[in-house]
Coordinates of C-alpha atoms and ligand atoms in Angstrom, one line a residue:
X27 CA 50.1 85.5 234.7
X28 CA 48.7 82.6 236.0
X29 CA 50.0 79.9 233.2
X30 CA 53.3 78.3 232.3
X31 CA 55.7 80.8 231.2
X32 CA 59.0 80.3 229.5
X33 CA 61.5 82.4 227.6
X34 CA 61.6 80.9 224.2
X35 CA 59.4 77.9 222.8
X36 CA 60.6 76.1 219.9
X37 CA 58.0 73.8 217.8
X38 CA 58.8 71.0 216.6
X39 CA 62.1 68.7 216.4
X40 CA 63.4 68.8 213.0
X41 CA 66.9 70.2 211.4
X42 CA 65.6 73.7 212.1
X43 CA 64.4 73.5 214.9
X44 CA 67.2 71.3 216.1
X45 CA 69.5 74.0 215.3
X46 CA 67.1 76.8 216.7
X47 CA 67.3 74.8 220.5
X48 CA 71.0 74.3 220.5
X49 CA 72.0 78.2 219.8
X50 CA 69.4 79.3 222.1
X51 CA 70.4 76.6 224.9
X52 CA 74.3 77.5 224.3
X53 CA 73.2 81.3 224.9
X54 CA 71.9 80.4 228.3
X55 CA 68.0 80.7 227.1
X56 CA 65.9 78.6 228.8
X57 CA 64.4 77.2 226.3
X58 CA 60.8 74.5 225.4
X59 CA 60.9 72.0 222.4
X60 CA 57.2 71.1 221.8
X61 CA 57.0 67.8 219.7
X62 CA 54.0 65.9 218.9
X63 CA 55.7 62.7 218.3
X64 CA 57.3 60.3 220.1
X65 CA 60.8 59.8 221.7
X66 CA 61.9 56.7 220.2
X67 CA 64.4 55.7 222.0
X68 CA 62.8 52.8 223.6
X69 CA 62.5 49.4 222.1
X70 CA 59.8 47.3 221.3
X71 CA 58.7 43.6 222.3
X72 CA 61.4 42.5 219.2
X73 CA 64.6 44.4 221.1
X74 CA 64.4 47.3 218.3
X75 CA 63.2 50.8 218.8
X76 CA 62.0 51.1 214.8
X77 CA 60.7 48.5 212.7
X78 CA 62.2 47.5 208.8
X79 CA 60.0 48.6 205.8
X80 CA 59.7 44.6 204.9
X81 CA 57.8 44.1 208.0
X82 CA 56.3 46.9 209.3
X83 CA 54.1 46.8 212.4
X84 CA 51.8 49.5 214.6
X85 CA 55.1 51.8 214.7
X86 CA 55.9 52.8 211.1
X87 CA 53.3 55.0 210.7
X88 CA 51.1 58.0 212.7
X89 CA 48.0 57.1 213.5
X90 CA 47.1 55.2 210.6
X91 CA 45.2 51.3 209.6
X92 CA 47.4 50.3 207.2
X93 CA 50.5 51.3 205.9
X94 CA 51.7 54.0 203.0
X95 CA 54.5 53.1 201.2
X96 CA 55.3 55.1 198.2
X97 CA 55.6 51.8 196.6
X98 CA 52.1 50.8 196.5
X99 CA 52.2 47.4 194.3
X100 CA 54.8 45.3 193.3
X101 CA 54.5 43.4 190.0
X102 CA 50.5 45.0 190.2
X103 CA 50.0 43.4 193.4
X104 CA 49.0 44.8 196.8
X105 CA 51.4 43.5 198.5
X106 CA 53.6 45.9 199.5
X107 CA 51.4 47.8 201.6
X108 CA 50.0 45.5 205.5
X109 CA 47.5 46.5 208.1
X110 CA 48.1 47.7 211.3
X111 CA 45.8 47.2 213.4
X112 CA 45.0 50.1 216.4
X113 CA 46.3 53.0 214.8
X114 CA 49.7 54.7 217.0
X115 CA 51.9 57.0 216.8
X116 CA 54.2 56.0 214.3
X117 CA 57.7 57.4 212.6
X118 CA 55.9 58.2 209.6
X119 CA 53.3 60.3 208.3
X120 CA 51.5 60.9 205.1
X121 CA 49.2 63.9 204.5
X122 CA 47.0 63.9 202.0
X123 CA 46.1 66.8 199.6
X124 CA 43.8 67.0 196.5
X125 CA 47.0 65.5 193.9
X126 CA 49.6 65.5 196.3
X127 CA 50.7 63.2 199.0
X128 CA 53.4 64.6 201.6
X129 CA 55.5 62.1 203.3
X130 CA 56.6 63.7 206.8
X131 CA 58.5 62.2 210.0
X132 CA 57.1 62.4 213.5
X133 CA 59.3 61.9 216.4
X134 CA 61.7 63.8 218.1
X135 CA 64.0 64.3 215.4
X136 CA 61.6 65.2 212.7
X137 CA 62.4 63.7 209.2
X138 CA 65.4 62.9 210.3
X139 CA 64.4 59.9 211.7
X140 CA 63.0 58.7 208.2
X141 CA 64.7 60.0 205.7
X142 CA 67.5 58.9 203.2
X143 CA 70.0 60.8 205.0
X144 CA 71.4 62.3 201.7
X145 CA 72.9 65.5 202.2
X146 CA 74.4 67.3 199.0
X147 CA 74.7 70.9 198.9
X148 CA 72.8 72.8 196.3
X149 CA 74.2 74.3 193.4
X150 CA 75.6 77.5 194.3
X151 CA 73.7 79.1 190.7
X152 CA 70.8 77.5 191.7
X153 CA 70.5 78.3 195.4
X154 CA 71.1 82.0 194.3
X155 CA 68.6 82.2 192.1
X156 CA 65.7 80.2 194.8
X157 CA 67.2 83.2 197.6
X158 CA 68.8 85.8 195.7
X159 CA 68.9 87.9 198.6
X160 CA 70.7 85.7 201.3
X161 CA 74.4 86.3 201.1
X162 CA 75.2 83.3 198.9
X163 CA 79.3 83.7 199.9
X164 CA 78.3 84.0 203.9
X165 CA 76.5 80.2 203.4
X166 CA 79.4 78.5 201.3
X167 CA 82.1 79.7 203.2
X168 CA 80.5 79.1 207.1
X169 CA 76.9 77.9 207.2
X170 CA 76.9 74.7 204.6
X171 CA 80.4 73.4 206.1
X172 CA 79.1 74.0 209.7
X173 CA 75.7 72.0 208.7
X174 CA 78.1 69.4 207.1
X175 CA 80.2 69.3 210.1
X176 CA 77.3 69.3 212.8
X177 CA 75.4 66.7 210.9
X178 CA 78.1 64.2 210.6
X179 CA 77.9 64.2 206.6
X180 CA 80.2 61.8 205.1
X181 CA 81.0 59.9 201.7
X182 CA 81.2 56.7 201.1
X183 CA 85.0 54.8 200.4
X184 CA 84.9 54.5 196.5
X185 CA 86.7 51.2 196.2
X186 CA 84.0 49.9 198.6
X187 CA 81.3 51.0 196.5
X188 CA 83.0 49.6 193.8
X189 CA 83.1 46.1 195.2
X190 CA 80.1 45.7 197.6
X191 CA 76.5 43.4 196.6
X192 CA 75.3 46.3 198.3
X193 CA 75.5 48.7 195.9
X194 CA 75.5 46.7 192.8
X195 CA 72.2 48.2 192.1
X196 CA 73.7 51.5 192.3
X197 CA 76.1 50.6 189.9
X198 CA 74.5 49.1 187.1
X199 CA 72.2 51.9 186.5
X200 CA 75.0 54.6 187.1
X201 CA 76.4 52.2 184.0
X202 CA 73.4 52.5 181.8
X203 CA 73.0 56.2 182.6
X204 CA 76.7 56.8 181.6
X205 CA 76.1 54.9 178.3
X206 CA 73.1 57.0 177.5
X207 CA 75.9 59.8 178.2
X208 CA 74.8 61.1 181.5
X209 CA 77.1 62.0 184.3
X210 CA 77.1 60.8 187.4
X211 CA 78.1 61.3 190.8
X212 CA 78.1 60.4 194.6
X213 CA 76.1 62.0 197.4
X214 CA 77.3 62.7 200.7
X215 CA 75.0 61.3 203.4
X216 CA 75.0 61.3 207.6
X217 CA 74.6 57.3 207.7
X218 CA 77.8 56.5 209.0
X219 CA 79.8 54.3 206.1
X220 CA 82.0 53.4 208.0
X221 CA 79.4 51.5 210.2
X222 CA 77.7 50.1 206.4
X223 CA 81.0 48.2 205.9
X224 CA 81.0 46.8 209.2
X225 CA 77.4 45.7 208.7
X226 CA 78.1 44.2 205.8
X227 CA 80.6 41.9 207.2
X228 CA 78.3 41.6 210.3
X229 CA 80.6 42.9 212.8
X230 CA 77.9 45.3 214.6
X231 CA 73.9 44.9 213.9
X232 CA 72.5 45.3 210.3
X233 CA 70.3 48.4 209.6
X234 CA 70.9 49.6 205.9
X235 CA 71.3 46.2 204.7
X236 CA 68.5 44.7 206.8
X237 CA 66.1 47.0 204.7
X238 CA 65.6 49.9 207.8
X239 CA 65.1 53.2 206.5
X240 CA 61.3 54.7 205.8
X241 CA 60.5 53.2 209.0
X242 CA 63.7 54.2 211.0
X243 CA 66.9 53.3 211.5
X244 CA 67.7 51.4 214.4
X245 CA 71.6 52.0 213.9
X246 CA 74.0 53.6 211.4
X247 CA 72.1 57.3 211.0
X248 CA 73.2 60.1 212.4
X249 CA 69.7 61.5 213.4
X250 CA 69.2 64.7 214.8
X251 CA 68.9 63.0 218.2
X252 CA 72.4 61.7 217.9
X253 CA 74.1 65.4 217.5
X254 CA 72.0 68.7 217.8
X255 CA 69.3 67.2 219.9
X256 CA 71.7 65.3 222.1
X257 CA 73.7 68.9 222.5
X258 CA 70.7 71.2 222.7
X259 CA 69.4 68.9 225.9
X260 CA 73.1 69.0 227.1
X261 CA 73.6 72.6 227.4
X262 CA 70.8 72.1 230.5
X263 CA 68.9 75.0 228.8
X264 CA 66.8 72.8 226.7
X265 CA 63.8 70.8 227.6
X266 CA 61.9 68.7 225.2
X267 CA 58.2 67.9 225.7
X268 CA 56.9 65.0 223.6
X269 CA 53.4 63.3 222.0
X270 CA 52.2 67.6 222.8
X271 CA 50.7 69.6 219.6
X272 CA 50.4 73.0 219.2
X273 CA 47.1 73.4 218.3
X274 CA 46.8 77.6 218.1
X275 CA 49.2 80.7 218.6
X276 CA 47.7 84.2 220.2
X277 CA 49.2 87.1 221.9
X278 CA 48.8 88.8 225.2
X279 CA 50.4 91.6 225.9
X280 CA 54.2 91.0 224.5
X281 CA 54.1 87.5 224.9
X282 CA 53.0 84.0 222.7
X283 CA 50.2 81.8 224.0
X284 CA 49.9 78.3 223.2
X285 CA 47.2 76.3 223.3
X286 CA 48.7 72.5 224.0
X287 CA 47.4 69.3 223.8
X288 CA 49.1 65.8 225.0
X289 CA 48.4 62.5 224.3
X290 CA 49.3 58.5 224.8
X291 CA 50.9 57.2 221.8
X292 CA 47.6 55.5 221.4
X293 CA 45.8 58.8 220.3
X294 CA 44.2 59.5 223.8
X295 CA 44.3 63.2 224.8
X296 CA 46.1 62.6 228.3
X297 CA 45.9 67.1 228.9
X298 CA 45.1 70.0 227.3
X299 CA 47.0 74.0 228.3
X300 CA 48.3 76.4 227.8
X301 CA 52.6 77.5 228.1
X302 CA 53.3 80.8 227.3
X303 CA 56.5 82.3 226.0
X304 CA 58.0 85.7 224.8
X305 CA 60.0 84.5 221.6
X306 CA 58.4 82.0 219.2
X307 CA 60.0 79.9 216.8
X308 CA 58.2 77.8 214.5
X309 CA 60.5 74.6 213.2
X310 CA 56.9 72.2 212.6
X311 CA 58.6 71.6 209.1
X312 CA 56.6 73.0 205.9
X313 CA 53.2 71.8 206.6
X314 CA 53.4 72.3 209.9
X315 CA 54.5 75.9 210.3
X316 CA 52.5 77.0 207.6
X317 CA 49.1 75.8 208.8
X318 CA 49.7 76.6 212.6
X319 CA 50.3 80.5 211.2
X320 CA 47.4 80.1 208.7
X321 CA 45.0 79.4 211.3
X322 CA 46.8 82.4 213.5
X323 CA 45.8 84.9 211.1
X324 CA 42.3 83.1 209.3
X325 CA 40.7 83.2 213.0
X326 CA 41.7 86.4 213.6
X327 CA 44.5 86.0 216.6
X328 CA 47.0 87.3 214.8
X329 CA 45.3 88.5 212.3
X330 CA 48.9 91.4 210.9
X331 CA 50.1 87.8 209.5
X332 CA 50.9 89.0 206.0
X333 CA 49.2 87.5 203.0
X334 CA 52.3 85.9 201.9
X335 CA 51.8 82.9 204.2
X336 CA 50.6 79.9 202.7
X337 CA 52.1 81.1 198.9
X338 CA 55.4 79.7 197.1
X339 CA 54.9 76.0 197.9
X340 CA 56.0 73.4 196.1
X341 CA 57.1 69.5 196.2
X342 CA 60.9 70.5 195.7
X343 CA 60.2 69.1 191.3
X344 CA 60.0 65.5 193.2
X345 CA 59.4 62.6 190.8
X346 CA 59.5 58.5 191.2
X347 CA 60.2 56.5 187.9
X348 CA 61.3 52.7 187.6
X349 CA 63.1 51.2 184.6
X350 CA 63.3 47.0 183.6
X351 CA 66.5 46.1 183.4
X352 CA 67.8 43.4 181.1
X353 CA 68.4 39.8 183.1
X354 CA 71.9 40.2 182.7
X355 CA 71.9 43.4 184.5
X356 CA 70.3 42.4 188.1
X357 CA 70.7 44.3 190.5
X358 CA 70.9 42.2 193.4
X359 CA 68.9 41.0 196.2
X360 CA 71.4 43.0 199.0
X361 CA 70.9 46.6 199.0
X362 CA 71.3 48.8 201.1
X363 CA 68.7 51.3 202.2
X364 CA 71.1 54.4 201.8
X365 CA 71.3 56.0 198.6
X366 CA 74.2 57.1 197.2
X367 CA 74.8 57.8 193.5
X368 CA 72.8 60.0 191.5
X369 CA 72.3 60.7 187.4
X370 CA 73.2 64.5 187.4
X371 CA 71.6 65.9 184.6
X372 CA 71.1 69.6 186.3
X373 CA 72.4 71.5 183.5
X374 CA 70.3 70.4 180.6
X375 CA 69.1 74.1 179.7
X376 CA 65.3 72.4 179.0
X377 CA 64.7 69.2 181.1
X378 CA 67.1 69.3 184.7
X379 CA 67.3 66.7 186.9
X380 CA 68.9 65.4 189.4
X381 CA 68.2 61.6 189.9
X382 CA 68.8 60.0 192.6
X383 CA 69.5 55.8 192.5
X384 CA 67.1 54.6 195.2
X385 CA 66.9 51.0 196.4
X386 CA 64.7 48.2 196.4
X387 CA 65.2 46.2 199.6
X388 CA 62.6 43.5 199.0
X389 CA 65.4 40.4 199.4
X390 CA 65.2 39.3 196.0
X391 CA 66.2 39.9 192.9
X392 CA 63.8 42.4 190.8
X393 CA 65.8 43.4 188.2
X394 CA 64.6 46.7 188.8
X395 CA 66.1 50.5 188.8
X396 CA 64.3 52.6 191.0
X397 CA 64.9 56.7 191.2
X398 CA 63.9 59.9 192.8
X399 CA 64.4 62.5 190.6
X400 CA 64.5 66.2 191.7
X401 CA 63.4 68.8 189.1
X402 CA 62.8 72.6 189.1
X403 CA 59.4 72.4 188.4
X404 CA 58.4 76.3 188.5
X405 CA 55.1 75.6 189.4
X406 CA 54.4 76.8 193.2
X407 CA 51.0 75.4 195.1
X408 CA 49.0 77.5 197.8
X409 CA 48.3 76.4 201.2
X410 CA 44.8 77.8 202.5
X411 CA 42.8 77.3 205.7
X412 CA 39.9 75.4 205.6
X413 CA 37.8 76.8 208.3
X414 CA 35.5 73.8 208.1
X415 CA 37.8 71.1 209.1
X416 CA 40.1 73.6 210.9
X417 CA 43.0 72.5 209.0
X418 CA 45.1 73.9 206.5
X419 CA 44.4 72.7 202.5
X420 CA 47.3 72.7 199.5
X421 CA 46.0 73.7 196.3
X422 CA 48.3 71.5 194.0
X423 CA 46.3 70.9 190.6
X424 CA 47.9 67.4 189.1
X425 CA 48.9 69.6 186.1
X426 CA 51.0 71.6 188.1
X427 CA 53.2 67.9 188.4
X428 CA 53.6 67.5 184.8
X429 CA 56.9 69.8 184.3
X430 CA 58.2 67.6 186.2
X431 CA 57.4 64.4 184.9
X432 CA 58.4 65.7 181.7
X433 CA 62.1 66.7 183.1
X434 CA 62.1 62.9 184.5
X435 CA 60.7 61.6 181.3
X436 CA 63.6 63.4 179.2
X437 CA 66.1 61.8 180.7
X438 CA 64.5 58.4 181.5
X439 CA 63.9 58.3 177.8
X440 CA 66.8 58.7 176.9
X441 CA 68.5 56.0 178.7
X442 CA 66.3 53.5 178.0
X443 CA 66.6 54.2 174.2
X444 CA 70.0 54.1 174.5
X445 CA 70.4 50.7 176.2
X446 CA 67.4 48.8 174.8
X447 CA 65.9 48.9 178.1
X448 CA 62.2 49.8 179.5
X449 CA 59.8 51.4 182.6
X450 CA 58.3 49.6 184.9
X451 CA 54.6 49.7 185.0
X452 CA 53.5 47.6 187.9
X453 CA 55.1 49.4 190.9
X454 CA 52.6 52.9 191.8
X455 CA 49.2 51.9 190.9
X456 CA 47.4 53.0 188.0
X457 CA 50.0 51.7 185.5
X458 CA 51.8 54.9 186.2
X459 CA 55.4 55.2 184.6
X460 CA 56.1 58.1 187.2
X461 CA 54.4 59.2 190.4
X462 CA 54.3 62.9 190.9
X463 CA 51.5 63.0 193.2
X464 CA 53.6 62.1 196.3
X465 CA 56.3 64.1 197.6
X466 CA 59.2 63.8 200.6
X467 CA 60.4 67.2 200.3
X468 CA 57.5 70.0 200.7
X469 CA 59.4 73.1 201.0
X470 CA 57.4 76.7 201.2
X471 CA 54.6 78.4 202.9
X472 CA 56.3 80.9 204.5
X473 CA 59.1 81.8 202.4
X474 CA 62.2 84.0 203.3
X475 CA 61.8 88.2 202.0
X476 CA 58.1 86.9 201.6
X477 CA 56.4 86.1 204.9
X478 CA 59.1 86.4 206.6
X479 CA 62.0 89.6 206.7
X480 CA 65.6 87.9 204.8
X481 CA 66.8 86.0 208.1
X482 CA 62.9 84.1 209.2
X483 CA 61.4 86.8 211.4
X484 CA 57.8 87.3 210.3
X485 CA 55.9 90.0 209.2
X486 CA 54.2 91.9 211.2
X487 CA 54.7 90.4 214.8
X488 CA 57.9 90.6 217.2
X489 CA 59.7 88.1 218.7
X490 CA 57.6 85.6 216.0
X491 CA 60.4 83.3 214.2
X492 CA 60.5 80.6 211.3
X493 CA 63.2 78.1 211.3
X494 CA 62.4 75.3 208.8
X495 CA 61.8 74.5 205.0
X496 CA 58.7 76.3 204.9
X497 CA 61.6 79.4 204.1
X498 CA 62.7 77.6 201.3
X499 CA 60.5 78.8 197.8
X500 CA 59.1 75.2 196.5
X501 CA 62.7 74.1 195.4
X502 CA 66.5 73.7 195.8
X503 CA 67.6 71.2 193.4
X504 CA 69.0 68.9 195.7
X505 CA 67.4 67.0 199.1
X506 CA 66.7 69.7 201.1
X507 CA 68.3 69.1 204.7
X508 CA 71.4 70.5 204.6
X509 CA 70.2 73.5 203.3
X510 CA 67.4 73.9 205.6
X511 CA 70.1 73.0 208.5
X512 CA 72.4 75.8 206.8
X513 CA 69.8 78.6 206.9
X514 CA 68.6 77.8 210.0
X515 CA 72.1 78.3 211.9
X516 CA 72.6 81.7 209.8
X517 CA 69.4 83.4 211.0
X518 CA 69.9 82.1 214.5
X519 CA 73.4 83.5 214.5
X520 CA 71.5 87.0 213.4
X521 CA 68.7 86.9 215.8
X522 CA 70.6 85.6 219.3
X523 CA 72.3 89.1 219.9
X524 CA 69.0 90.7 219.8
X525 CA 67.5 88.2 222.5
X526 CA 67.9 89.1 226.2
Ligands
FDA604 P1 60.7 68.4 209.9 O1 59.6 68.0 209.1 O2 61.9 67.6 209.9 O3 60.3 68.5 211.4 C1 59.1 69.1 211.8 C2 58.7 68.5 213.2 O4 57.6 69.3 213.8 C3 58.2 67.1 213.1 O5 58.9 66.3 214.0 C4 56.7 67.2 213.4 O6 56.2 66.0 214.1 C5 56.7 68.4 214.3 N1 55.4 69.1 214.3 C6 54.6 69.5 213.2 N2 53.6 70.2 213.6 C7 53.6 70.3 214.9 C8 52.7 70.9 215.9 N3 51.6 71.6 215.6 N4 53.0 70.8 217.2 C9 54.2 70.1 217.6 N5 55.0 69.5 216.7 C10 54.7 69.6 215.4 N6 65.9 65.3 202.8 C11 67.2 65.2 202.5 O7 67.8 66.3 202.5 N7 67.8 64.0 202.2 C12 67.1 62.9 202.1 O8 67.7 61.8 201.9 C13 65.7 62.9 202.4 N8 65.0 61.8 202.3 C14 63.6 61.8 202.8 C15 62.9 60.6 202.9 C16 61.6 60.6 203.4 C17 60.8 59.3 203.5 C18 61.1 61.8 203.9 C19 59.7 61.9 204.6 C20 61.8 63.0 203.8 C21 63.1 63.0 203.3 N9 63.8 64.2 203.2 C22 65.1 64.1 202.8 C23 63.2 65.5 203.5 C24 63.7 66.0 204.9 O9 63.6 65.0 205.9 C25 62.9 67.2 205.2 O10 63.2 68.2 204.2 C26 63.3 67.8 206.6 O11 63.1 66.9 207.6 C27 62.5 69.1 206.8 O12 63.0 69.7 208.0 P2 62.2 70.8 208.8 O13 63.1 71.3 209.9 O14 61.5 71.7 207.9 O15 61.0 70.0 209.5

């Protein structure tokens, strides 16, 4: 053929993809991880590999002058947000859409290496109704305990979150939320807490409580590079190439062609090629899958891409509020980075939410109560490609938000009547009570029984697979990485006795 030619390629690094290389590498399938971010693994002039989100430096974020935060002011003040100099390729990304802002991880590992690390399992009513035709009793009996098991999920000793400064923020808003009558309950995660104590009584280096977490976490997270990554690699079936984009997908014959491009993690393209392969699966997370099949089928190379691609995304009902606390109630200038408690207010019939208690890590005291709230905003967003800037485009109209904010807002509301207490105005620009118009869990684009047939294979083209959230229809209920992680190893399991 003339050209680099392996089995299967895998793009990108995250949970679905993770999952994706491990199978195929335990099967014996040679198999080729493309990633366009970095390997961090290798540590910088200050003896860390990431740096904290109170001072971030040229590798928090990709390619970028100054950073992102989703915090932009603090007490109305730009000074959250530094410069960065030469832009690099940094842990974190933020594409921006017309209304909506989608935080993304780069790096081998995906958004692994950025997120919160919560990982509850969704509703089981819920996730039925999101995929009503994926055997609900086949995931809750083998694919979410398998994801839980592979990622290392684990909950944090009750009496220690009882007694710790770490969480005391966590637990004077679980308090206020339970006098407004909320319930309220704990969320599994994969950073270790067993390491948090130890950290905490500074046995072993501090990550969570030294305010790492948007930016990476230098220890404590169980990353994807830590267990299906470090497996995948280890079945010596598994190669990962990183800083290399897929740019397009086209077919010859009855195999995939890629068109590749490398570059320095200072931006410059270092070689552009081309690696051919005969089964394709795309894990380059919502965004990413979605516009690399856009693009197939708007120029016309693979133009029997159904019209289903690019429909059914949403923001996952994503919404950030702040509340005042009274001085009495502070909430401490330790906190660690990991969330853990949440206000589950799910089954109000008009308004659910699910609200997470996020930190503040600033090293003072703020008196603050920060969330993330996850709604089921029914509105879905479109992704289109925008031949002009060859890129894909999200149309997201800021109205489409407001369900969403109003599901927030109820409960928010509500405990702040209760307990005498109000919002805080000064911490997302504009004033804003609530920020809709950023999200960290895009989900959709090419959505399972849609695009795709009910286990990720898409229409239309053989051997052409989807592996990551872009499945999942615009919402879950919950953080979206163990179900992602579940889905993932259930269609593999389907599609590996049909490979050679
Ligand atoms: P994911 O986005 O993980 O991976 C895609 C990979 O493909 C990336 O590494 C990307 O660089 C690469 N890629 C994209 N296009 C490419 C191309 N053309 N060529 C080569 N590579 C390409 N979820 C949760 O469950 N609990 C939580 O606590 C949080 N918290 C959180 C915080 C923050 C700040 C963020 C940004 C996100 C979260 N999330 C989360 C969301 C969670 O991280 C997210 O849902 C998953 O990482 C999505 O997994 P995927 O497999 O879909 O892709």
């Amino acid at each position: 053929r003339g050209r680099e030619f392996v089995p299967a390629v895998v793009v990108g690094t995250g949970y679905g993809s993770a999952v994706t290389a491990l199978r195929l590498g335990e099967a014996g399938i040679a198999t080729t991880m493309l990633e366009m971010g970095q390997l961090w693994t290798k540590p910088g002039r200050d003896g860390k590999v990431f740096c904290s989100t109170l001072n971030p430096d040229h590798r928090s974020m990709w390619f970028a002058r100054r950073t992102e935060a989703p915090l932009s002011t603090f007490l109305w003040l730009d000074v959250v947000n530094r410069d960065l100099g030469r832009p690099y390729a940094g842990v974190l990304d933020r594409v921006d859409f017309d209304n909506m802002g989608v935080y993304v991880g780069r790096g081998v590992g995906g958004g692994s290496l950025v997120n919160g690390g919560m990982a509850p399992t969704p509703e089981r009513a819920y996730f039925e109704r999101m995929l009503p035709r994926v055997d609900a009793d086949q995931m809750y009996r083998r694919y979410f305990p398998l994801a839980r098991r592979m990622l290392g999920v684990n909950s944090i000793d009750p009496r220690y979150l009882e007694k710790t400064p770490a969480y005391r923020y966590a637990r004077v808003s679980r308090k206020l939320a339970q006098q407004a009558g909320f319930r309220t309950t704990t969320i599994p995660n994969v950073y270790d807490f067993r390491y948090l104590q130890r950290e905490e009584r500074r046995q072993v280096p501090r990550s969570a409580l030294a305010g790492e977490v948007l930016y990476g976490n230098n220890h404590g997270k169980q990353s994807l590079d830590k267990n299906y990554l470090a497996d995948a690699v280890g079945t010596g079936k598994v190669t990962i190439r990183t800083l290399t984009k897929v740019l397009a997908i086209r077919r010859e014959r009855d195999d995939y062609v890629l068109t590749l491009e490398r570059i320095d993690p200072w931006g410059k393209v270092v070689w552009r090629g081309e690696l051919g392969c005969r089964h394709l699966f795309l894990g380059a997370g919502s965004l990413g899958t979605t516009e690399l099949l856009l693009r197939a089928r708007e120029t016309g190379a693979l133009p029997n891409l159904p019209a289903a691609i690019g429909r059914g995304w949403g923001p996952n009902g994503n919404v950030m509020t702040a509340r005042a606390n009274h001085l009495w109630d502070w909430t401490g200038p330790l906190q660690s980075t990991i969330p853990t408690v949440a206000v589950d207010n799910w089954h109000d019939p008009i308004h659910p939410a699910f609200a997470e208690i996020a930190p503040l890590p600033v090293g003072l005291e703020t008196w603050a109560s920060l969330y993330l709230a996850i709604t089921a905003n029914p509105e879905r967003g479109r992704m289109v490609f925008d031949h002009v800037h060859n890129k894909a485009k999200l149309l997201w109209g800021s109205g489409q938000s407001n369900p969403a904010i109003q599901s927030a807002k109820a409960l928010f509301d509500k405990i702040n009547r209760s307990t005498g207490t109000t919002y805080r105005h000064d911490l997302f620009g504009n004033n804003e009570r609530f920020a809709a118009d950023f999200c960290y869990h895009p989900l959709g684009g090419c959505v399972l029984g849609q695009a795709t047939d009910n286990h990720g294979r898409v229409k239309g083209y053989r051997n052409l697979y989807v592996t990551d959230g872009s499945l999942i229809p615009g919402s879950i209920g919950v953080n979206p990485f163990l179900t992602i992680t579940a889905l993932a190893e259930r269609n593999i399991a389907r599609h590996l006795p049909t490979l050679p």
